[in-house]
């Protein structure tokens, strides 16, 4: 299944929301035609990526969450360079520590 740009944006917004979003909220955010919005919602509903609640609100399903997580391109750089001024001796867990430049 190939998702277009509008489908991906809807899924990403639903992924970020806690309890779903109202369809009018999506319409007012994206400033797209209602036809395109409802076609995207129908497409996502047919592929079981979203649920429609009370004909006004939509929420993402577990398969929709999986789709977003797999398609997101998270880049992670394994090498992190830290300036020498921030490096110091390793502190043991639960040991007492006072910063060098401590002032009241």
mmCIF file of C-alpha atoms in Angstrom:
data_model
loop_
_atom_site.group_PDB
_atom_site.id
_atom_site.type_symbol
_atom_site.label_atom_id
_atom_site.label_comp_id
_atom_site.label_asym_id
_atom_site.label_seq_id
_atom_site.Cartn_x
_atom_site.Cartn_y
_atom_site.Cartn_z
ATOM 1 C CA UNK A 1 0.000 0.000 0.000
ATOM 2 C CA UNK A 2 1.375 3.354 -1.068
ATOM 3 C CA UNK A 3 0.479 6.412 0.991
ATOM 4 C CA UNK A 4 0.537 9.890 -0.466
ATOM 5 C CA UNK A 5 1.680 13.060 1.289
ATOM 6 C CA UNK A 6 -1.736 13.880 2.778
ATOM 7 C CA UNK A 7 -2.127 10.333 4.126
ATOM 8 C CA UNK A 8 1.271 10.506 5.815
ATOM 9 C CA UNK A 9 0.543 13.911 7.344
ATOM 10 C CA UNK A 10 -2.782 12.679 8.749
ATOM 11 C CA UNK A 11 -1.147 9.593 10.251
ATOM 12 C CA UNK A 12 1.687 11.643 11.761
ATOM 13 C CA UNK A 13 -0.750 14.092 13.370
ATOM 14 C CA UNK A 14 -2.862 11.248 14.733
ATOM 15 C CA UNK A 15 0.295 9.583 16.057
ATOM 16 C CA UNK A 16 1.132 12.767 17.985
ATOM 17 C CA UNK A 17 -2.393 13.227 19.351
ATOM 18 C CA UNK A 18 -3.545 11.535 22.509
ATOM 19 C CA UNK A 19 -7.194 10.743 21.838
ATOM 20 C CA UNK A 20 -7.519 11.300 18.118
ATOM 21 C CA UNK A 21 -8.519 14.421 16.207
ATOM 22 C CA UNK A 22 -11.723 15.886 14.865
ATOM 23 C CA UNK A 23 -12.060 15.803 11.087
ATOM 24 C CA UNK A 24 -12.761 19.546 11.101
ATOM 25 C CA UNK A 25 -9.436 20.088 12.899
ATOM 26 C CA UNK A 26 -7.605 18.292 10.101
ATOM 27 C CA UNK A 27 -9.511 20.291 7.496
ATOM 28 C CA UNK A 28 -8.659 23.612 9.149
ATOM 29 C CA UNK A 29 -4.988 22.690 9.640
ATOM 30 C CA UNK A 30 -4.209 21.573 6.113
ATOM 31 C CA UNK A 31 -6.410 23.928 4.070
ATOM 32 C CA UNK A 32 -7.146 21.193 1.532
ATOM 33 C CA UNK A 33 -10.398 20.432 -0.205
ATOM 34 C CA UNK A 34 -12.886 18.277 1.697
ATOM 35 C CA UNK A 35 -12.859 15.796 -1.196
ATOM 36 C CA UNK A 36 -9.129 15.111 -0.831
ATOM 37 C CA UNK A 37 -9.420 14.904 2.955
ATOM 38 C CA UNK A 38 -12.298 12.429 2.889
ATOM 39 C CA UNK A 39 -10.627 10.335 0.184
ATOM 40 C CA UNK A 40 -7.537 10.067 2.386
ATOM 41 C CA UNK A 41 -9.624 9.217 5.440
ATOM 42 C CA UNK A 42 -11.514 6.524 3.494
ATOM 43 C CA UNK A 43 -8.255 5.089 2.159
ATOM 44 C CA UNK A 44 -6.705 4.958 5.644
ATOM 45 C CA UNK A 45 -9.908 3.459 7.069
ATOM 46 C CA UNK A 46 -10.017 0.727 4.391
ATOM 47 C CA UNK A 47 -6.401 -0.190 5.155
ATOM 48 C CA UNK A 48 -7.256 -0.308 8.893
ATOM 49 C CA UNK A 49 -4.743 2.404 9.793
ATOM 50 C CA UNK A 50 -7.371 4.633 11.457
ATOM 51 C CA UNK A 51 -10.741 4.270 13.190
ATOM 52 C CA UNK A 52 -13.612 6.718 12.727
ATOM 53 C CA UNK A 53 -15.397 7.516 15.991
ATOM 54 C CA UNK A 54 -18.843 9.182 16.055
ATOM 55 C CA UNK A 55 -18.458 10.259 12.392
ATOM 56 C CA UNK A 56 -16.598 13.351 13.682
ATOM 57 C CA UNK A 57 -13.360 12.141 15.215
ATOM 58 C CA UNK A 58 -10.654 9.778 13.981
ATOM 59 C CA UNK A 59 -7.899 7.960 15.830
ATOM 60 C CA UNK A 60 -4.903 5.909 14.782
ATOM 61 C CA UNK A 61 -4.897 2.129 15.181
ATOM 62 C CA UNK A 62 -2.034 -0.124 16.266
ATOM 63 C CA UNK A 63 -1.299 -1.002 12.651
ATOM 64 C CA UNK A 64 -1.220 2.723 11.851
ATOM 65 C CA UNK A 65 1.283 3.298 14.637
ATOM 66 C CA UNK A 66 3.408 0.453 13.313
ATOM 67 C CA UNK A 67 3.268 1.935 9.796
ATOM 68 C CA UNK A 68 4.390 5.379 11.026
ATOM 69 C CA UNK A 69 7.199 4.000 13.169
ATOM 70 C CA UNK A 70 8.533 1.798 10.369
ATOM 71 C CA UNK A 71 8.331 4.528 7.740
ATOM 72 C CA UNK A 72 9.920 7.264 9.829
ATOM 73 C CA UNK A 73 13.535 7.856 9.007
ATOM 74 C CA UNK A 74 15.240 8.312 12.333
ATOM 75 C CA UNK A 75 18.885 9.094 11.838
ATOM 76 C CA UNK A 76 21.170 8.322 14.711
ATOM 77 C CA UNK A 77 24.793 9.303 14.781
ATOM 78 C CA UNK A 78 26.670 6.847 16.977
ATOM 79 C CA UNK A 79 29.671 9.115 17.432
ATOM 80 C CA UNK A 80 28.960 12.027 19.716
ATOM 81 C CA UNK A 81 31.796 14.455 20.246
ATOM 82 C CA UNK A 82 31.866 16.199 23.610
ATOM 83 C CA UNK A 83 34.048 19.228 24.297
ATOM 84 C CA UNK A 84 36.974 18.552 26.648
ATOM 85 C CA UNK A 85 35.769 21.221 29.062
ATOM 86 C CA UNK A 86 32.686 19.125 29.800
ATOM 87 C CA UNK A 87 34.578 15.882 30.417
ATOM 88 C CA UNK A 88 35.577 14.925 33.941
ATOM 89 C CA UNK A 89 36.108 11.907 36.147
ATOM 90 C CA UNK A 90 33.436 9.226 36.062
ATOM 91 C CA UNK A 91 31.072 9.457 39.018
ATOM 92 C CA UNK A 92 29.838 6.312 40.728
ATOM 93 C CA UNK A 93 26.115 5.816 41.235
ATOM 94 C CA UNK A 94 24.809 7.450 44.453
ATOM 95 C CA UNK A 95 28.166 9.080 45.190
ATOM 96 C CA UNK A 96 28.444 12.607 46.577
ATOM 97 C CA UNK A 97 29.260 15.249 43.954
ATOM 98 C CA UNK A 98 29.718 18.996 43.989
ATOM 99 C CA UNK A 99 30.263 20.812 40.678
ATOM 100 C CA UNK A 100 33.617 22.587 40.219
ATOM 101 C CA UNK A 101 32.148 26.040 39.702
ATOM 102 C CA UNK A 102 29.584 25.893 42.490
ATOM 103 C CA UNK A 103 28.523 29.314 43.815
ATOM 104 C CA UNK A 104 25.636 30.423 45.985
#
